[in-house]
């Protein structure tokens, strides 16, 4: 079990969560380990949910010189 | 060739049978070829000729030399680099073509040839052929290999979009993303999507957007149009850029029925730009549900584990409680038993009685034999009775005392125990812990 308290990658978090479920469901683990896995599982699922919602609502345009400029009103322009 | 020389070079002059040698006009080979060239070039400024390409070869100079032939004749040809570059398909031997060009003479060799300005394949349209050729080439290069296809990220961090800002595609993509994933972070790299240089522009845009930190999926495409409008997406440079894009790429060119080379190379082909946007965020809802299910299972499994531990703990507690009680009870039993045994140990009392009896015996020495005999008999009977009363004495003779399991009562009746009951049997020395296997009643 990874004890890394931080999770960087959404997919890695899901994979770890899946493996925790598997371990918990099939393994006759010591209680202490089970509770640790449970805590980790809760942490991971919270992380995943936060990742699902956290993306920045933003539209940027990358210009020829490689510069990013925010352009939220692009949508409005193009809808006219 | 003979027909060539049938053509007059200059105004035919009536030549006298015996012309004076001074009147002979002697041409150099160069002059002759130059004259021939002039003649041919004037005559065949623009011709269309159909035939089969063979012996085609592109030289280092970039010019292509070839032979155009039909069943009975052939002509050598050249296509200069600039004209060759303008072709969208690659001329290949065996291809039936219609060539447009002029006839010229290669002075150094005295050969006339077709200087080809343009080639188009017969039958198939040039674009169609170009498409098929590039498709074959890229397929052979392994660019369409399913193993190259990368899965889309479960949840895109930033969604790259390579398209024109003026088209419908960018609007459709933004609308879908806003609806399905309101927090989506979109990075758009504007590019021309049709006309000269569009392909190179798209390729550059793909390379640039692939380097933007956080962009982990790219949609490249445009709205519908004619095959010429969509052509940039059939160019090799775009195909290579898609293959080289460091993140998974979705092609979304035109309408559902439009298939481009970009579609074959992309990690995923979307029928339309809107559909591409749907694909990018399609898994978000799946993941929400999946994570909820996983979290629920973690909780359930952990709870089950906790309950198991709890009930085991309870069982252990109950058992240890019973054991403690049993030990205490047993200790009490032993103590009372020993007290009882001591109380009932009549040997000492017997000894005292004996001493007294012996003393009495001594005092009775003088008594009559009969009375003495009687006394003796009484003494013996008494001693025997006393002896018999001592359980230890009985045990010493090989008898045993059978107790119930708790050693709280002596088992006197086989009917009071059941098969399988535990009984304890006290011997003269030591004790047995026994199970009742069978019983018989008197």
PDB file of N, CA and C in Angstrom, chain B residues 335-395:
ATOM      1  N   UNK B 335     -10.521 -26.355  47.148  1.00  0.00           N
ATOM      2  CA  UNK B 335     -10.309 -26.035  48.569  1.00  0.00           C
ATOM      3  C   UNK B 335     -11.307 -26.774  49.450  1.00  0.00           C
ATOM      4  N   UNK B 336     -12.564 -26.725  49.050  1.00  0.00           N
ATOM      5  CA  UNK B 336     -13.563 -27.385  49.900  1.00  0.00           C
ATOM      6  C   UNK B 336     -13.340 -28.892  49.893  1.00  0.00           C
ATOM      7  N   UNK B 337     -12.925 -29.354  48.726  1.00  0.00           N
ATOM      8  CA  UNK B 337     -12.657 -30.798  48.652  1.00  0.00           C
ATOM      9  C   UNK B 337     -11.561 -31.193  49.621  1.00  0.00           C
ATOM     10  N   UNK B 338     -10.495 -30.383  49.574  1.00  0.00           N
ATOM     11  CA  UNK B 338      -9.403 -30.739  50.479  1.00  0.00           C
ATOM     12  C   UNK B 338      -9.805 -30.636  51.951  1.00  0.00           C
ATOM     13  N   UNK B 339     -10.586 -29.574  52.173  1.00  0.00           N
ATOM     14  CA  UNK B 339     -11.063 -29.479  53.564  1.00  0.00           C
ATOM     15  C   UNK B 339     -11.893 -30.711  53.911  1.00  0.00           C
ATOM     16  N   UNK B 340     -12.741 -31.072  52.983  1.00  0.00           N
ATOM     17  CA  UNK B 340     -13.599 -32.232  53.227  1.00  0.00           C
ATOM     18  C   UNK B 340     -12.763 -33.488  53.404  1.00  0.00           C
ATOM     19  N   UNK B 341     -11.800 -33.582  52.522  1.00  0.00           N
ATOM     20  CA  UNK B 341     -10.959 -34.776  52.608  1.00  0.00           C
ATOM     21  C   UNK B 341     -10.231 -34.820  53.956  1.00  0.00           C
ATOM     22  N   UNK B 342      -9.745 -33.618  54.346  1.00  0.00           N
ATOM     23  CA  UNK B 342      -9.044 -33.580  55.628  1.00  0.00           C
ATOM     24  C   UNK B 342     -10.010 -33.952  56.771  1.00  0.00           C
ATOM     25  N   UNK B 343     -11.221 -33.391  56.611  1.00  0.00           N
ATOM     26  CA  UNK B 343     -12.191 -33.678  57.648  1.00  0.00           C
ATOM     27  C   UNK B 343     -12.487 -35.178  57.702  1.00  0.00           C
ATOM     28  N   UNK B 344     -12.541 -35.707  56.452  1.00  0.00           N
ATOM     29  CA  UNK B 344     -12.917 -37.128  56.413  1.00  0.00           C
ATOM     30  C   UNK B 344     -11.716 -38.061  56.517  1.00  0.00           C
ATOM     31  N   UNK B 345     -10.532 -37.430  56.582  1.00  0.00           N
ATOM     32  CA  UNK B 345      -9.363 -38.302  56.709  1.00  0.00           C
ATOM     33  C   UNK B 345      -9.341 -38.862  58.135  1.00  0.00           C
ATOM     34  N   UNK B 346      -9.823 -40.018  58.253  1.00  0.00           N
ATOM     35  CA  UNK B 346     -10.014 -40.573  59.593  1.00  0.00           C
ATOM     36  C   UNK B 346      -8.822 -41.360  60.102  1.00  0.00           C
ATOM     37  N   UNK B 347      -7.789 -41.386  59.260  1.00  0.00           N
ATOM     38  CA  UNK B 347      -6.643 -42.199  59.675  1.00  0.00           C
ATOM     39  C   UNK B 347      -6.041 -41.689  61.000  1.00  0.00           C
ATOM     40  N   UNK B 348      -6.005 -40.295  60.993  1.00  0.00           N
ATOM     41  CA  UNK B 348      -5.430 -39.775  62.225  1.00  0.00           C
ATOM     42  C   UNK B 348      -6.334 -40.087  63.429  1.00  0.00           C
ATOM     43  N   UNK B 349      -7.633 -39.870  63.119  1.00  0.00           N
ATOM     44  CA  UNK B 349      -8.549 -40.181  64.219  1.00  0.00           C
ATOM     45  C   UNK B 349      -8.482 -41.667  64.557  1.00  0.00           C
ATOM     46  N   UNK B 350      -8.378 -42.455  63.602  1.00  0.00           N
ATOM     47  CA  UNK B 350      -8.270 -43.907  63.808  1.00  0.00           C
ATOM     48  C   UNK B 350      -7.047 -44.232  64.646  1.00  0.00           C
ATOM     49  N   UNK B 351      -5.958 -43.537  64.243  1.00  0.00           N
ATOM     50  CA  UNK B 351      -4.711 -43.754  64.995  1.00  0.00           C
ATOM     51  C   UNK B 351      -4.909 -43.449  66.477  1.00  0.00           C
ATOM     52  N   UNK B 352      -5.574 -42.319  66.705  1.00  0.00           N
ATOM     53  CA  UNK B 352      -5.817 -41.950  68.111  1.00  0.00           C
ATOM     54  C   UNK B 352      -6.691 -42.993  68.805  1.00  0.00           C
ATOM     55  N   UNK B 353      -7.695 -43.397  68.071  1.00  0.00           N
ATOM     56  CA  UNK B 353      -8.580 -44.423  68.656  1.00  0.00           C
ATOM     57  C   UNK B 353      -7.799 -45.702  68.965  1.00  0.00           C
ATOM     58  N   UNK B 354      -6.959 -46.062  68.062  1.00  0.00           N
ATOM     59  CA  UNK B 354      -6.144 -47.275  68.228  1.00  0.00           C
ATOM     60  C   UNK B 354      -5.289 -47.184  69.486  1.00  0.00           C
ATOM     61  N   UNK B 355      -4.613 -46.008  69.543  1.00  0.00           N
ATOM     62  CA  UNK B 355      -3.751 -45.841  70.718  1.00  0.00           C
ATOM     63  C   UNK B 355      -4.574 -46.052  71.990  1.00  0.00           C
ATOM     64  N   UNK B 356      -5.750 -45.420  71.953  1.00  0.00           N
ATOM     65  CA  UNK B 356      -6.584 -45.567  73.145  1.00  0.00           C
ATOM     66  C   UNK B 356      -6.992 -47.011  73.313  1.00  0.00           C
ATOM     67  N   UNK B 357      -7.299 -47.655  72.236  1.00  0.00           N
ATOM     68  CA  UNK B 357      -7.737 -49.057  72.306  1.00  0.00           C
ATOM     69  C   UNK B 357      -6.617 -49.961  72.813  1.00  0.00           C
ATOM     70  N   UNK B 358      -5.423 -49.657  72.282  1.00  0.00           N
ATOM     71  CA  UNK B 358      -4.273 -50.475  72.720  1.00  0.00           C
ATOM     72  C   UNK B 358      -4.069 -50.294  74.226  1.00  0.00           C
ATOM     73  N   UNK B 359      -4.179 -49.019  74.617  1.00  0.00           N
ATOM     74  CA  UNK B 359      -4.043 -48.754  76.056  1.00  0.00           C
ATOM     75  C   UNK B 359      -5.113 -49.497  76.827  1.00  0.00           C
ATOM     76  N   UNK B 360      -6.322 -49.417  76.272  1.00  0.00           N
ATOM     77  CA  UNK B 360      -7.423 -50.111  76.920  1.00  0.00           C
ATOM     78  C   UNK B 360      -7.167 -51.615  76.931  1.00  0.00           C
ATOM     79  N   UNK B 361      -6.584 -52.019  75.788  1.00  0.00           N
ATOM     80  CA  UNK B 361      -6.259 -53.429  75.653  1.00  0.00           C
ATOM     81  C   UNK B 361      -5.324 -53.860  76.781  1.00  0.00           C
ATOM     82  N   UNK B 362      -4.358 -52.979  76.952  1.00  0.00           N
ATOM     83  CA  UNK B 362      -3.412 -53.269  78.021  1.00  0.00           C
ATOM     84  C   UNK B 362      -4.123 -53.338  79.359  1.00  0.00           C
ATOM     85  N   UNK B 363      -5.053 -52.417  79.519  1.00  0.00           N
ATOM     86  CA  UNK B 363      -5.771 -52.455  80.795  1.00  0.00           C
ATOM     87  C   UNK B 363      -6.669 -53.656  80.887  1.00  0.00           C
ATOM     88  N   UNK B 364      -7.001 -54.174  79.790  1.00  0.00           N
ATOM     89  CA  UNK B 364      -7.923 -55.316  79.773  1.00  0.00           C
ATOM     90  C   UNK B 364      -7.181 -56.652  79.818  1.00  0.00           C
ATOM     91  N   UNK B 365      -5.873 -56.566  79.858  1.00  0.00           N
ATOM     92  CA  UNK B 365      -5.083 -57.803  79.793  1.00  0.00           C
ATOM     93  C   UNK B 365      -5.540 -58.809  80.863  1.00  0.00           C
ATOM     94  N   UNK B 366      -5.888 -58.206  81.880  1.00  0.00           N
ATOM     95  CA  UNK B 366      -6.279 -59.102  82.949  1.00  0.00           C
ATOM     96  C   UNK B 366      -7.696 -59.587  82.863  1.00  0.00           C
ATOM     97  N   UNK B 367      -8.388 -59.109  81.991  1.00  0.00           N
ATOM     98  CA  UNK B 367      -9.793 -59.514  81.864  1.00  0.00           C
ATOM     99  C   UNK B 367      -9.910 -60.925  81.296  1.00  0.00           C
ATOM    100  N   UNK B 368     -11.061 -61.410  81.307  1.00  0.00           N
ATOM    101  CA  UNK B 368     -11.248 -62.788  80.859  1.00  0.00           C
ATOM    102  C   UNK B 368     -10.975 -62.914  79.365  1.00  0.00           C
ATOM    103  N   UNK B 369     -10.575 -64.083  78.977  1.00  0.00           N
ATOM    104  CA  UNK B 369     -10.268 -64.310  77.555  1.00  0.00           C
ATOM    105  C   UNK B 369     -11.463 -63.994  76.673  1.00  0.00           C
ATOM    106  N   UNK B 370     -12.599 -64.394  77.174  1.00  0.00           N
ATOM    107  CA  UNK B 370     -13.795 -64.176  76.352  1.00  0.00           C
ATOM    108  C   UNK B 370     -14.060 -62.688  76.132  1.00  0.00           C
ATOM    109  N   UNK B 371     -14.021 -62.042  77.341  1.00  0.00           N
ATOM    110  CA  UNK B 371     -14.300 -60.608  77.206  1.00  0.00           C
ATOM    111  C   UNK B 371     -13.197 -59.919  76.389  1.00  0.00           C
ATOM    112  N   UNK B 372     -12.054 -60.444  76.594  1.00  0.00           N
ATOM    113  CA  UNK B 372     -10.914 -59.889  75.831  1.00  0.00           C
ATOM    114  C   UNK B 372     -11.063 -60.177  74.349  1.00  0.00           C
ATOM    115  N   UNK B 373     -11.437 -61.402  74.120  1.00  0.00           N
ATOM    116  CA  UNK B 373     -11.663 -61.787  72.733  1.00  0.00           C
ATOM    117  C   UNK B 373     -12.759 -60.934  72.115  1.00  0.00           C
ATOM    118  N   UNK B 374     -13.801 -60.741  72.928  1.00  0.00           N
ATOM    119  CA  UNK B 374     -14.905 -59.936  72.467  1.00  0.00           C
ATOM    120  C   UNK B 374     -14.468 -58.499  72.179  1.00  0.00           C
ATOM    121  N   UNK B 375     -13.726 -58.037  73.198  1.00  0.00           N
ATOM    122  CA  UNK B 375     -13.216 -56.660  73.042  1.00  0.00           C
ATOM    123  C   UNK B 375     -12.367 -56.542  71.789  1.00  0.00           C
ATOM    124  N   UNK B 376     -11.545 -57.559  71.623  1.00  0.00           N
ATOM    125  CA  UNK B 376     -10.676 -57.586  70.436  1.00  0.00           C
ATOM    126  C   UNK B 376     -11.512 -57.555  69.162  1.00  0.00           C
ATOM    127  N   UNK B 377     -12.533 -58.384  69.187  1.00  0.00           N
ATOM    128  CA  UNK B 377     -13.407 -58.443  68.006  1.00  0.00           C
ATOM    129  C   UNK B 377     -14.094 -57.094  67.767  1.00  0.00           C
ATOM    130  N   UNK B 378     -14.548 -56.505  68.858  1.00  0.00           N
ATOM    131  CA  UNK B 378     -15.185 -55.207  68.708  1.00  0.00           C
ATOM    132  C   UNK B 378     -14.209 -54.164  68.161  1.00  0.00           C
ATOM    133  N   UNK B 379     -13.023 -54.276  68.701  1.00  0.00           N
ATOM    134  CA  UNK B 379     -11.991 -53.337  68.235  1.00  0.00           C
ATOM    135  C   UNK B 379     -11.754 -53.479  66.731  1.00  0.00           C
ATOM    136  N   UNK B 380     -11.669 -54.736  66.344  1.00  0.00           N
ATOM    137  CA  UNK B 380     -11.400 -54.968  64.913  1.00  0.00           C
ATOM    138  C   UNK B 380     -12.540 -54.474  64.041  1.00  0.00           C
ATOM    139  N   UNK B 381     -13.691 -54.764  64.497  1.00  0.00           N
ATOM    140  CA  UNK B 381     -14.860 -54.329  63.731  1.00  0.00           C
ATOM    141  C   UNK B 381     -14.904 -52.810  63.636  1.00  0.00           C
ATOM    142  N   UNK B 382     -14.625 -52.207  64.776  1.00  0.00           N
ATOM    143  CA  UNK B 382     -14.636 -50.741  64.791  1.00  0.00           C
ATOM    144  C   UNK B 382     -13.576 -50.179  63.859  1.00  0.00           C
ATOM    145  N   UNK B 383     -12.389 -50.752  63.978  1.00  0.00           N
ATOM    146  CA  UNK B 383     -11.281 -50.282  63.124  1.00  0.00           C
ATOM    147  C   UNK B 383     -11.635 -50.458  61.654  1.00  0.00           C
ATOM    148  N   UNK B 384     -12.202 -51.617  61.370  1.00  0.00           N
ATOM    149  CA  UNK B 384     -12.569 -51.886  59.975  1.00  0.00           C
ATOM    150  C   UNK B 384     -13.599 -50.884  59.504  1.00  0.00           C
ATOM    151  N   UNK B 385     -14.547 -50.609  60.380  1.00  0.00           N
ATOM    152  CA  UNK B 385     -15.579 -49.660  59.987  1.00  0.00           C
ATOM    153  C   UNK B 385     -14.985 -48.271  59.767  1.00  0.00           C
ATOM    154  N   UNK B 386     -14.132 -47.912  60.705  1.00  0.00           N
ATOM    155  CA  UNK B 386     -13.496 -46.608  60.561  1.00  0.00           C
ATOM    156  C   UNK B 386     -12.674 -46.544  59.291  1.00  0.00           C
ATOM    157  N   UNK B 387     -11.926 -47.583  59.061  1.00  0.00           N
ATOM    158  CA  UNK B 387     -11.096 -47.653  57.855  1.00  0.00           C
ATOM    159  C   UNK B 387     -11.952 -47.516  56.597  1.00  0.00           C
ATOM    160  N   UNK B 388     -13.064 -48.238  56.654  1.00  0.00           N
ATOM    161  CA  UNK B 388     -13.927 -48.215  55.478  1.00  0.00           C
ATOM    162  C   UNK B 388     -14.505 -46.825  55.238  1.00  0.00           C
ATOM    163  N   UNK B 389     -14.646 -46.080  56.324  1.00  0.00           N
ATOM    164  CA  UNK B 389     -15.199 -44.732  56.181  1.00  0.00           C
ATOM    165  C   UNK B 389     -14.207 -43.777  55.498  1.00  0.00           C
ATOM    166  N   UNK B 390     -12.940 -44.062  55.650  1.00  0.00           N
ATOM    167  CA  UNK B 390     -11.975 -43.152  55.024  1.00  0.00           C
ATOM    168  C   UNK B 390     -11.938 -43.387  53.514  1.00  0.00           C
ATOM    169  N   UNK B 391     -12.275 -42.370  52.739  1.00  0.00           N
ATOM    170  CA  UNK B 391     -12.243 -42.578  51.283  1.00  0.00           C
ATOM    171  C   UNK B 391     -10.841 -42.918  50.800  1.00  0.00           C
ATOM    172  N   UNK B 392      -9.852 -42.362  51.452  1.00  0.00           N
ATOM    173  CA  UNK B 392      -8.497 -42.614  51.000  1.00  0.00           C
ATOM    174  C   UNK B 392      -8.120 -44.069  51.212  1.00  0.00           C
ATOM    175  N   UNK B 393      -8.617 -44.583  52.295  1.00  0.00           N
ATOM    176  CA  UNK B 393      -8.324 -45.987  52.547  1.00  0.00           C
ATOM    177  C   UNK B 393      -8.963 -46.829  51.468  1.00  0.00           C
ATOM    178  N   UNK B 394     -10.191 -46.434  51.128  1.00  0.00           N
ATOM    179  CA  UNK B 394     -10.883 -47.174  50.071  1.00  0.00           C
ATOM    180  C   UNK B 394     -10.096 -47.065  48.774  1.00  0.00           C
ATOM    181  N   UNK B 395      -9.663 -45.852  48.517  1.00  0.00           N
ATOM    182  CA  UNK B 395      -8.907 -45.628  47.284  1.00  0.00           C
ATOM    183  C   UNK B 395      -7.645 -46.474  47.285  1.00  0.00           C
TER     184      UNK B 395
END
